[in-house]
XYZ file of C-alpha atoms in Angstrom:
721
model
C 115.669 126.295 116.396
C 116.347 122.932 118.175
C 112.652 122.930 119.264
C 111.380 123.119 116.111
C 113.749 120.227 114.900
C 112.598 118.157 117.509
C 108.898 118.977 116.514
C 109.871 118.170 112.903
C 111.465 114.889 113.802
C 108.448 113.768 116.177
C 106.188 114.489 113.446
C 108.251 112.490 110.740
C 108.385 109.619 113.587
C 104.538 109.577 113.995
C 103.699 109.627 110.299
C 105.821 107.012 109.280
C 103.459 104.070 110.278
C 100.702 105.989 108.262
C 102.928 106.050 105.459
C 103.379 102.159 105.879
C 99.553 101.940 106.171
C 98.812 104.110 102.964
C 101.464 101.432 100.854
C 99.424 98.701 102.184
C 96.163 100.259 101.623
C 97.752 101.009 97.761
C 98.686 97.181 97.230
C 95.430 96.452 98.605
C 93.533 98.469 96.321
C 95.964 96.893 93.452
C 95.351 93.402 94.364
C 91.230 93.849 94.739
C 91.510 95.403 91.001
C 93.495 92.660 89.734
C 91.247 89.734 91.566
C 87.868 91.532 90.089
C 89.730 91.638 86.616
C 90.354 87.782 86.928
C 87.395 86.396 88.784
C 84.628 88.840 86.963
C 84.249 87.763 83.546
C 83.561 89.976 80.585
C 79.960 89.683 79.332
C 78.465 89.952 76.017
C 75.018 91.574 74.784
C 74.198 88.703 72.293
C 71.174 86.182 71.888
C 70.835 82.985 69.918
C 70.623 83.893 66.234
C 72.993 87.307 66.514
C 75.668 87.816 64.837
C 78.796 87.932 67.044
C 80.967 91.215 66.650
C 83.894 89.586 68.235
C 85.485 86.224 68.663
C 84.428 84.754 72.322
C 86.583 82.384 74.049
C 85.867 80.009 76.901
C 87.108 81.447 80.236
C 87.501 78.083 82.215
C 86.981 74.486 80.901
C 83.700 73.648 80.329
C 81.550 70.468 79.172
C 79.405 71.301 75.983
C 76.329 69.486 77.588
C 74.067 69.860 74.862
C 76.850 68.176 72.182
C 77.362 65.440 75.013
C 73.539 64.576 75.358
C 73.190 64.371 71.662
C 76.091 62.159 71.176
C 74.315 60.195 74.353
C 71.041 59.902 72.673
C 72.468 58.627 69.655
C 73.993 55.815 71.320
C 70.608 54.988 73.001
C 68.699 54.934 69.496
C 71.688 52.982 67.937
C 71.160 50.202 70.508
C 68.131 47.478 69.174
C 65.194 46.572 71.029
C 65.695 43.466 73.278
C 62.586 41.001 72.929
C 61.333 38.098 74.593
C 58.930 35.454 73.580
C 55.911 35.745 76.116
C 54.889 32.194 76.591
C 52.102 32.579 78.759
C 50.483 35.047 76.639
C 50.841 32.217 73.643
C 49.362 29.493 76.001
C 46.378 31.890 76.853
C 45.400 33.044 73.257
C 45.873 29.175 72.363
C 43.446 28.230 75.087
C 41.208 30.985 74.087
C 40.884 29.631 70.450
C 40.497 26.178 71.927
C 37.867 27.581 74.083
C 36.084 29.236 71.164
C 35.220 26.300 69.326
C 34.427 24.002 72.244
C 31.622 26.978 72.887
C 30.364 26.545 69.061
C 29.869 23.282 69.690
C 28.000 23.632 73.037
C 25.929 26.545 71.444
C 24.864 24.171 68.517
C 23.858 21.099 71.394
C 21.973 24.043 73.048
C 20.221 25.033 69.979
C 19.158 21.434 69.116
C 17.829 21.149 72.988
C 15.744 24.391 72.717
C 14.239 23.380 69.360
C 13.674 19.670 70.204
C 11.882 20.991 73.642
C 9.735 23.491 71.653
C 7.657 21.614 69.094
C 9.638 18.231 68.385
C 9.875 19.033 64.711
C 12.858 18.279 62.825
C 15.715 20.500 62.987
C 16.007 23.869 61.225
C 18.454 23.596 58.074
C 18.897 27.669 57.270
C 19.400 30.813 58.858
C 15.693 31.707 58.507
C 14.469 28.252 60.276
C 17.007 28.542 63.088
C 15.873 32.274 63.683
C 12.212 31.307 63.648
C 12.814 28.185 65.833
C 14.790 29.808 68.392
C 13.262 32.853 68.663
C 14.975 36.396 69.212
C 15.713 35.810 72.792
C 17.308 32.474 72.557
C 19.331 33.794 69.859
C 20.695 36.908 71.814
C 21.498 34.629 74.880
C 23.261 32.013 72.545
C 25.421 34.793 71.168
C 26.272 36.000 74.480
C 27.766 32.854 75.764
C 30.462 32.837 73.023
C 33.959 34.680 73.067
C 34.533 36.626 71.244
C 30.981 37.581 70.579
C 29.263 36.768 66.830
C 26.701 38.571 65.218
C 23.293 37.268 64.809
C 24.184 36.312 61.069
C 27.044 34.761 62.041
C 25.378 32.287 64.860
C 22.830 31.408 62.524
C 25.422 30.502 60.061
C 27.166 28.454 62.504
C 23.837 26.794 63.690
C 23.026 26.110 59.870
C 26.502 24.669 58.954
C 27.294 21.033 59.087
C 29.952 19.203 60.917
C 32.238 19.124 57.989
C 32.207 22.879 57.591
C 32.660 23.658 60.902
C 35.482 21.015 61.335
C 37.127 22.752 58.183
C 36.895 26.261 59.548
C 38.735 24.751 62.776
C 41.320 23.026 61.010
C 42.170 26.027 59.329
C 42.180 28.760 61.879
C 43.447 26.787 64.999
C 46.924 25.772 63.217
C 47.511 29.193 61.473
C 47.067 31.012 64.929
C 49.137 28.517 66.878
C 51.579 28.763 64.505
C 52.105 32.033 63.947
C 52.114 33.009 67.758
C 55.473 31.852 67.978
C 57.904 34.969 67.475
C 55.141 37.460 66.415
C 56.394 40.636 66.794
C 53.952 43.784 66.639
C 55.336 44.749 63.365
C 54.581 41.474 61.712
C 51.108 41.272 63.208
C 49.408 42.755 59.953
C 50.928 41.147 57.351
C 50.380 37.801 59.287
C 46.541 38.354 59.516
C 46.457 39.423 55.836
C 48.176 36.437 54.893
C 45.775 34.093 56.845
C 42.930 35.841 55.835
C 44.317 34.918 51.952
C 44.327 31.459 52.653
C 40.808 31.372 54.068
C 39.428 33.261 51.142
C 40.709 30.218 49.422
C 38.603 27.748 51.879
C 35.410 26.076 50.377
C 33.180 28.048 53.352
C 30.370 30.162 53.349
C 30.986 33.957 53.901
C 29.782 33.860 57.198
C 32.081 31.392 58.366
C 35.035 33.165 56.806
C 34.046 36.006 58.568
C 34.218 34.210 61.768
C 37.667 32.962 60.789
C 38.868 36.289 60.380
C 37.427 37.534 63.426
C 39.413 34.984 65.201
C 42.618 36.019 63.330
C 41.990 39.613 64.435
C 41.398 38.765 67.876
C 43.592 36.001 68.612
C 46.726 37.067 66.336
C 48.503 39.270 68.872
C 52.310 40.105 69.289
C 54.100 37.665 71.587
C 57.555 38.727 70.582
C 57.494 41.600 72.718
C 60.326 44.240 73.667
C 61.573 43.711 76.945
C 61.657 47.381 78.334
C 63.735 47.487 81.392
C 66.426 45.216 79.486
C 66.244 47.474 76.905
C 66.483 50.498 78.918
C 69.371 49.245 80.719
C 71.056 48.376 77.551
C 70.288 51.664 76.229
C 71.564 53.465 79.383
C 75.076 51.739 79.566
C 75.353 52.458 75.841
C 74.725 56.155 76.910
C 77.119 55.924 79.884
C 79.951 54.504 77.522
C 80.102 57.385 75.137
C 83.190 59.134 75.521
C 82.617 62.819 76.028
C 85.724 64.345 76.424
C 85.842 65.382 73.011
C 82.787 67.596 74.373
C 84.925 69.325 77.029
C 86.103 72.843 75.904
C 89.051 74.028 77.031
C 89.910 77.426 78.773
C 90.719 79.876 75.716
C 89.223 77.781 73.088
C 86.908 79.729 70.783
C 83.183 79.062 71.562
C 82.031 81.920 68.887
C 83.743 83.331 65.849
C 83.631 86.910 64.788
C 80.954 87.209 62.203
C 79.143 84.040 62.848
C 75.439 83.444 64.178
C 75.532 82.099 67.503
C 73.476 78.803 67.779
C 71.599 77.301 70.287
C 74.379 75.229 71.930
C 76.834 78.099 71.833
C 74.124 80.431 73.626
C 73.874 77.434 76.297
C 77.764 77.398 76.827
C 78.027 81.173 77.114
C 75.323 81.315 79.601
C 76.935 78.356 81.442
C 80.337 80.718 81.546
C 78.309 83.588 82.825
C 79.096 85.100 79.782
C 76.019 86.782 78.968
C 74.860 90.045 79.896
C 71.300 89.510 80.811
C 70.965 91.180 84.064
C 74.037 89.616 85.810
C 74.934 91.015 89.396
C 78.467 90.582 90.622
C 77.957 92.701 93.651
C 78.339 89.726 96.222
C 81.597 88.820 94.292
C 82.802 92.309 94.391
C 82.018 92.702 98.499
C 82.915 88.991 99.448
C 86.499 89.299 97.498
C 86.969 92.934 98.563
C 86.073 92.350 102.456
C 88.084 89.130 102.271
C 91.268 90.611 101.060
C 90.914 94.031 103.166
C 90.644 91.686 106.487
C 93.760 89.994 105.160
C 95.713 93.249 104.436
C 94.599 94.396 107.871
C 95.767 91.628 109.548
C 99.194 91.973 107.726
C 99.312 95.591 108.619
C 98.821 94.542 112.578
C 100.972 91.607 112.714
C 103.642 93.756 110.910
C 103.570 96.321 113.711
C 103.626 93.641 116.102
C 106.537 91.987 115.014
C 108.132 94.190 112.734
C 107.818 97.807 113.942
C 111.369 98.766 112.613
C 109.944 97.945 109.195
C 106.946 99.784 109.358
C 108.625 102.665 110.446
C 111.155 102.389 107.509
C 109.364 103.816 104.127
C 112.070 102.528 101.953
C 111.739 98.813 103.110
C 108.193 99.124 103.346
C 108.335 100.506 99.815
C 110.356 97.465 98.984
C 107.578 94.878 100.595
C 104.663 96.504 98.904
C 106.504 96.599 95.148
C 107.606 92.904 95.420
C 103.861 92.149 96.396
C 102.852 94.214 93.410
C 104.988 92.412 91.099
C 104.263 89.113 92.317
C 100.350 89.762 91.646
C 101.021 91.400 88.229
C 103.292 88.719 87.183
C 100.341 85.955 88.565
C 97.716 88.110 86.607
C 100.162 87.857 83.051
C 100.872 84.256 83.464
C 97.306 82.776 84.587
C 96.456 82.674 81.034
C 98.668 79.672 80.586
C 97.926 77.846 83.853
C 95.955 79.132 87.292
C 98.735 77.016 88.926
C 101.694 79.362 87.207
C 102.091 81.338 90.232
C 105.455 83.441 91.447
C 104.987 81.308 94.451
C 108.583 82.604 96.150
C 109.028 85.619 94.512
C 107.602 88.064 97.205
C 109.230 85.583 99.894
C 112.614 85.702 98.683
C 113.257 89.406 97.855
C 111.792 90.458 101.201
C 114.133 87.965 103.086
C 116.832 89.098 101.167
C 116.144 93.078 100.854
C 114.198 93.329 104.249
C 114.039 90.677 107.022
C 112.834 87.531 107.654
C 110.079 88.051 109.741
C 108.434 90.415 107.279
C 109.326 87.718 104.619
C 107.340 85.210 106.576
C 104.507 87.323 107.287
C 104.366 88.493 103.616
C 104.228 84.603 102.322
C 101.086 84.194 104.378
C 99.405 87.519 102.715
C 100.553 86.446 98.883
C 99.193 82.871 99.665
C 95.759 84.243 100.538
C 95.808 86.582 97.582
C 96.853 83.719 95.049
C 94.235 81.511 96.500
C 91.521 83.750 95.795
C 92.872 84.614 92.255
C 93.098 81.001 91.579
C 89.496 80.109 92.659
C 87.478 81.577 89.784
C 84.236 79.805 89.011
C 85.470 76.506 90.504
C 85.225 77.875 94.014
C 87.914 78.551 96.611
C 87.724 75.160 98.020
C 88.765 73.745 94.722
C 91.620 71.813 93.761
C 93.625 74.392 92.062
C 92.794 76.904 94.885
C 94.227 74.446 97.623
C 97.297 73.594 95.614
C 98.264 76.871 94.975
C 97.410 78.182 98.521
C 99.714 75.212 100.121
C 102.392 75.335 97.755
C 102.750 79.092 98.485
C 102.842 78.685 101.962
C 105.022 75.736 102.041
C 107.511 76.827 99.440
C 107.686 80.337 100.432
C 108.454 79.434 104.329
C 111.038 76.866 103.218
C 112.790 78.898 100.954
C 113.110 81.872 103.777
C 113.923 79.346 106.323
C 116.626 78.291 104.227
C 117.722 81.620 103.093
C 117.927 82.442 106.716
C 120.071 79.805 107.585
C 122.840 79.874 104.906
C 123.124 83.741 104.456
C 121.914 86.085 101.736
C 124.118 84.966 98.747
C 123.066 84.097 94.950
C 124.362 80.571 95.631
C 122.209 80.567 98.636
C 119.131 81.753 96.680
C 119.717 79.039 94.096
C 119.913 76.319 96.810
C 116.621 77.848 98.246
C 114.797 77.808 95.260
C 115.802 73.997 94.522
C 114.398 73.172 98.124
C 111.453 75.266 97.678
C 110.564 73.499 94.368
C 111.243 70.022 95.645
C 108.668 71.185 98.576
C 106.248 72.648 95.979
C 106.102 69.681 93.914
C 105.459 67.463 97.265
C 103.121 69.402 98.225
C 101.178 69.488 94.855
C 101.401 65.814 94.518
C 99.918 65.248 98.012
C 96.891 67.827 97.356
C 96.487 65.832 93.784
C 96.397 62.662 95.471
C 93.893 63.937 98.227
C 91.395 65.149 95.419
C 91.784 61.869 93.643
C 92.975 63.366 90.681
C 94.368 61.269 87.790
C 98.102 60.775 87.457
C 98.206 62.700 84.350
C 96.706 65.660 85.995
C 99.077 65.610 88.954
C 102.088 65.358 86.940
C 100.916 68.403 85.142
C 100.171 70.326 88.096
C 103.543 69.321 89.519
C 105.327 70.745 86.278
C 103.537 74.230 86.605
C 104.328 74.293 90.031
C 107.885 73.826 89.374
C 107.883 76.454 86.527
C 106.340 78.995 88.730
C 108.969 78.207 91.623
C 112.059 78.384 89.357
C 110.841 81.413 87.270
C 110.418 83.255 90.943
C 114.120 82.264 91.872
C 115.265 83.199 88.295
C 113.571 86.695 88.565
C 114.717 87.324 91.975
C 118.674 86.500 91.010
C 118.075 88.445 87.703
C 116.433 91.583 89.118
C 118.408 91.783 92.290
C 120.776 94.392 90.916
C 118.094 96.293 89.827
C 116.538 96.269 93.421
C 120.033 97.092 94.641
C 120.698 99.755 92.664
C 116.736 101.576 92.579
C 116.652 101.591 96.418
C 120.411 101.846 97.166
C 120.835 98.733 99.140
C 123.457 97.185 100.914
C 122.563 93.409 100.386
C 125.005 90.707 101.494
C 125.387 89.796 97.916
C 125.978 93.226 96.586
C 128.528 94.036 99.755
C 130.511 90.408 98.671
C 130.438 92.000 95.023
C 132.097 95.079 96.480
C 134.558 93.519 98.717
C 136.240 92.133 95.599
C 139.794 93.915 95.231
C 139.123 94.140 91.494
C 136.710 97.178 92.006
C 137.728 99.928 89.999
C 137.771 102.202 92.728
C 139.930 99.810 94.825
C 142.307 99.620 91.892
C 142.908 103.305 91.586
C 143.525 103.230 95.263
C 146.188 100.449 94.523
C 147.885 102.602 91.827
C 147.095 106.184 92.844
C 147.695 105.808 96.756
C 149.409 103.130 97.789
C 149.188 103.722 101.289
C 145.559 104.599 101.582
C 145.103 101.189 99.870
C 147.009 99.384 102.573
C 145.254 101.815 104.991
C 141.706 100.640 103.863
C 142.377 97.305 103.575
C 143.706 97.270 107.452
C 140.689 99.167 108.482
C 138.329 96.497 106.521
C 139.944 93.794 108.392
C 139.555 95.171 111.430
C 136.177 96.441 111.240
C 134.411 93.317 109.835
C 135.933 91.111 112.935
C 134.629 93.834 115.265
C 131.205 93.770 113.801
C 131.329 90.140 113.483
C 132.131 90.192 117.453
C 129.293 92.141 118.385
C 126.633 90.766 115.729
C 126.496 93.737 113.401
C 126.947 93.490 109.916
C 130.537 92.489 109.250
C 130.078 92.501 105.410
C 129.027 96.137 105.582
C 131.485 97.092 108.112
C 134.427 95.364 105.962
C 133.080 97.459 102.738
C 132.638 100.440 104.758
C 136.398 100.380 105.681
C 137.605 99.326 102.143
C 135.796 102.202 100.856
C 136.025 104.856 103.681
C 139.185 106.840 102.387
C 138.424 106.577 98.512
C 138.095 110.408 98.647
C 141.948 110.770 99.037
C 142.048 109.820 95.525
C 141.110 113.357 94.876
C 144.746 114.554 96.370
C 146.443 111.392 97.439
C 149.946 113.228 98.084
C 148.007 115.449 100.712
C 147.904 112.342 102.743
C 150.993 111.469 104.754
C 150.555 107.379 104.048
C 151.122 108.564 100.143
C 153.958 110.886 100.549
C 157.589 109.899 99.907
C 159.989 110.568 102.952
C 160.789 114.357 103.541
C 158.380 115.657 100.923
C 155.200 116.783 103.024
C 153.267 118.966 100.867
C 151.802 120.859 103.913
C 155.140 122.163 104.758
C 154.498 124.686 102.154
C 150.555 125.406 102.811
C 148.669 127.502 105.452
C 147.292 125.645 108.143
C 143.492 126.613 106.943
C 144.511 125.298 103.514
C 145.977 122.424 104.578
C 142.935 121.489 106.753
C 140.918 122.200 103.776
C 142.503 119.854 101.733
C 142.109 116.919 104.285
C 138.556 117.887 105.298
C 137.686 117.411 102.018
C 138.409 113.886 101.535
C 135.557 112.853 103.945
C 132.865 114.567 101.110
C 134.725 113.710 97.934
C 134.665 110.124 99.228
C 130.944 110.346 99.026
C 130.690 112.249 96.019
C 132.807 109.318 94.647
C 130.751 106.618 95.742
C 127.827 108.303 94.694
C 129.174 108.532 91.160
C 130.065 104.789 91.185
C 126.544 103.901 92.586
C 127.692 102.086 95.598
C 124.887 101.580 98.390
C 123.709 104.567 100.729
C 124.933 102.773 103.857
C 128.425 102.580 102.446
C 128.314 105.980 101.085
C 127.013 107.151 104.600
C 130.032 105.404 106.214
C 132.412 107.164 103.980
C 130.540 110.957 104.607
C 130.561 110.063 108.347
C 133.718 108.323 109.236
C 135.378 111.676 110.817
C 132.151 113.593 111.563
C 132.893 117.040 112.616
C 135.904 116.190 114.518
C 138.629 118.914 114.747
C 141.866 118.393 112.865
C 143.892 119.216 115.957
C 147.610 119.266 114.224
C 146.490 121.916 111.637
C 144.335 123.840 114.462
C 147.316 124.027 116.713
C 149.574 124.960 113.916
C 147.384 127.976 112.937
C 147.405 128.795 116.834
C 151.144 129.040 117.073
C 151.093 131.171 113.859
C 148.529 133.285 114.991
C 149.433 136.859 116.144
C 149.410 137.759 120.008
C 145.785 137.676 121.447
C 144.349 136.694 118.022
C 141.887 133.782 118.159
C 141.634 131.136 115.689
C 138.246 129.663 115.007
C 137.638 126.058 114.686
C 135.376 126.066 111.882
C 137.754 126.200 109.236
C 139.550 123.202 110.820
C 136.617 120.864 111.134
C 135.187 118.125 108.904
C 132.050 119.275 107.790
C 129.888 115.637 107.841
C 127.620 114.185 110.595
C 128.864 111.946 113.382
C 128.645 108.252 112.637
C 124.935 107.230 113.289
C 125.096 103.392 112.487
C 126.993 101.046 114.245
C 129.082 99.838 111.442
C 129.666 103.508 110.634
C 130.957 103.769 114.330
C 133.230 100.552 114.074
C 134.892 102.049 110.771
C 135.414 105.134 112.525
C 137.501 103.527 115.428
C 139.163 101.311 113.191
C 140.161 103.988 111.095
C 141.811 105.993 114.181
C 143.214 102.873 115.984
C 144.636 101.798 112.562
C 146.293 104.981 112.065
C 147.453 105.329 115.581
C 149.191 101.966 115.738
C 150.906 102.066 112.513
C 152.406 105.100 114.083
C 154.080 102.890 116.981
C 157.547 102.098 116.937
C 156.786 99.193 118.976
C 155.091 95.882 117.988
C 154.583 94.154 120.965
C 151.020 93.618 122.122
C 151.135 95.923 125.385
C 152.140 98.756 122.845
C 149.522 98.093 120.591
C 146.794 97.399 123.519
C 147.308 100.895 125.157
C 147.429 102.609 121.932
C 144.071 101.555 120.927
C 142.745 101.760 124.357
C 143.607 105.681 124.411
C 142.083 105.844 121.001
C 138.648 104.294 121.872
C 138.643 106.069 125.073
C 139.186 109.604 123.514
C 136.535 108.776 120.811
C 133.827 107.671 123.374
C 134.298 110.246 126.198
C 134.632 113.982 126.605
C 132.267 116.831 125.299
C 133.325 116.219 121.642
C 133.079 112.676 121.227
C 132.687 111.313 117.996
C 130.380 108.595 118.802
C 127.607 110.541 120.775
C 125.189 109.867 117.790
C 125.739 105.819 117.268
C 123.780 103.122 119.055
C 127.121 101.371 120.698
C 126.745 100.342 124.420
C 129.916 100.575 126.497
C 129.851 96.680 126.606
C 129.996 96.688 122.738
C 132.656 99.184 122.513
C 134.817 96.869 124.911
C 134.289 93.979 122.816
C 135.227 96.154 119.553
C 138.316 97.166 121.514
C 139.692 93.789 122.324
C 138.795 92.718 118.545
C 140.976 95.557 117.207
C 143.658 94.435 119.584
C 143.433 90.878 118.206
C 143.635 92.226 114.618
C 146.630 94.554 115.093
C 148.669 92.174 116.818
C 148.219 90.044 113.862
C 148.991 92.599 111.396
C 152.252 93.906 113.580
C 153.482 90.974 114.632
C 157.287 90.917 114.893
C 159.536 88.986 112.534
C 161.478 85.919 114.009
C 165.165 85.223 113.015
C 165.528 81.641 112.205
C 168.995 79.935 112.249
C 169.514 79.079 108.309
C 170.937 75.727 107.151
C 172.566 74.773 103.736
C 170.173 75.961 100.909
C 167.211 77.373 102.899
C 166.193 80.891 103.418
C 165.105 82.475 106.663
C 161.026 82.132 106.829
C 158.607 84.887 108.379
C 155.275 84.508 109.992
């Protein structure tokens, strides 16, 4: 039987790390699912022109580039062209007009020379004569010497015209061209040419000369008031840059497409930019990358916990608290992320782990949850975005600050509030520093700090508000819960005070002794104190059966059989455990009450039964033994020794320290020696037992001090100390 029990214990011990690993893996799976739900968008099978079957909202802040570009284009188009006067062109055109008329004069001279050299006759007077006199070849040569080139009829008309007609043509054409070239824009060229032609038509010139004038207008009336392309383009560029496109930023949660409306090109472009179109989208890379990162983070966490906090890994209840707090943080962030990416329960898990488990676990869990929040807050902006970096930095800094402060101040609700205030200050400072490093706008930095503060403050409020729930669900003896149970106004202690006065005083004394002794050896002093206060509440079932509550000369056991008396006395151990369970006290306190007598023998009643037994009859011990387990914790063992020592010293007639020390030593020696030692299951060392013994002597000496008589003076009563 013993071998089977050992095998069972060994199997349970071996399975504890496996159970812890399973719990960590479970929260890894939950974290991965939440991360995918956050990072992977819901996509829609929709195209331009389709009717939306549901309202689609923006999953993040995004710029409406199409609308922004339209506004910029409108601003560009609104800029008037910038013109300049091309003085060089004006001078060139004017010079060409001047050269044209000089060429006409030269051609007339050349024509006359040719005619004179041919036959010496008189000059021709009309076009036919000039044609005949010059010949086709000479006419062609003369035409090519003039720019712009004239037709044959026009050249012959020039040769036939007299000086006055050519002078008139020149005086009409040249001023018109030189005057109109100033600030002549392209859109006015045709109108100016038309006006000049009408004025030319009114002149007393031949049709051929008028045609020459129109030819010159067509050739030399060119735009000189030109658009400065570079200056105009720069002005338009500046106008486009100056457009305020802030109204084109669609904030996260804003409606892009309303249900029942037709999807426009602009809306489709926004949906595509937000990766909300179900058009062959492939998220396998994101799923693989995020899952791998989280798996490595959780695996590293488990390895670190195995190395730094193996006692937690082997305690299923504490591991369940750790993973439950992590799951609560992750789910809470998932729910609150709709308000802001930075609204993170930064210190929820660190503080809960510090208060309910231990500080080493709290530090390790702070790093893990920081990595989780970093991934979940990244989104499409990337892991190294400002938001992601703020969340990571604030999570680590505020979490570690909160845990460090709690570790230094003790685990009370007030210390949790102080820890939260310091963590909030650290978080705000860290958020501001990251914002400045990323060169964010002051308004954005302040808003980020506000969300960070709300996240930390909310975490602390949730921690304090849910602490009774954690204590009740897991039956935890936290320092805060123990401090509450130390209040003498608890219903059980009030009942002891009114129904079992002697037991009540005994419990207070045992609590004081246990607290001092536990503090002396570094054990949980608060648990020892509360265990001492409540260890004998089972006596409320039959308070008059215990000597400290009996009136003088009225011992009820004088009328009972020894077996019956032993049964009633021993029952107070199990009755106390049942009563504490009913009042929902922590299991650690219940365990102390259920083990404070262990399975020890009620020697007085056993000996009485032996005396009353018939000669040769053997009296069995079992009816005279307590039915509990021997104390298995340091605090339980201290309460057991304090219980025995307080009762033994209370029975002393002497109050001197020497007598107290002798009695305490004998009780402690009996408890830790012999085959029936009650301390066989607890992890106390002999050195610790010696420290506990000295602590008991000091405490009991203070309780049992002798009253000192003082000489009375007139009007003054004697004092005591």
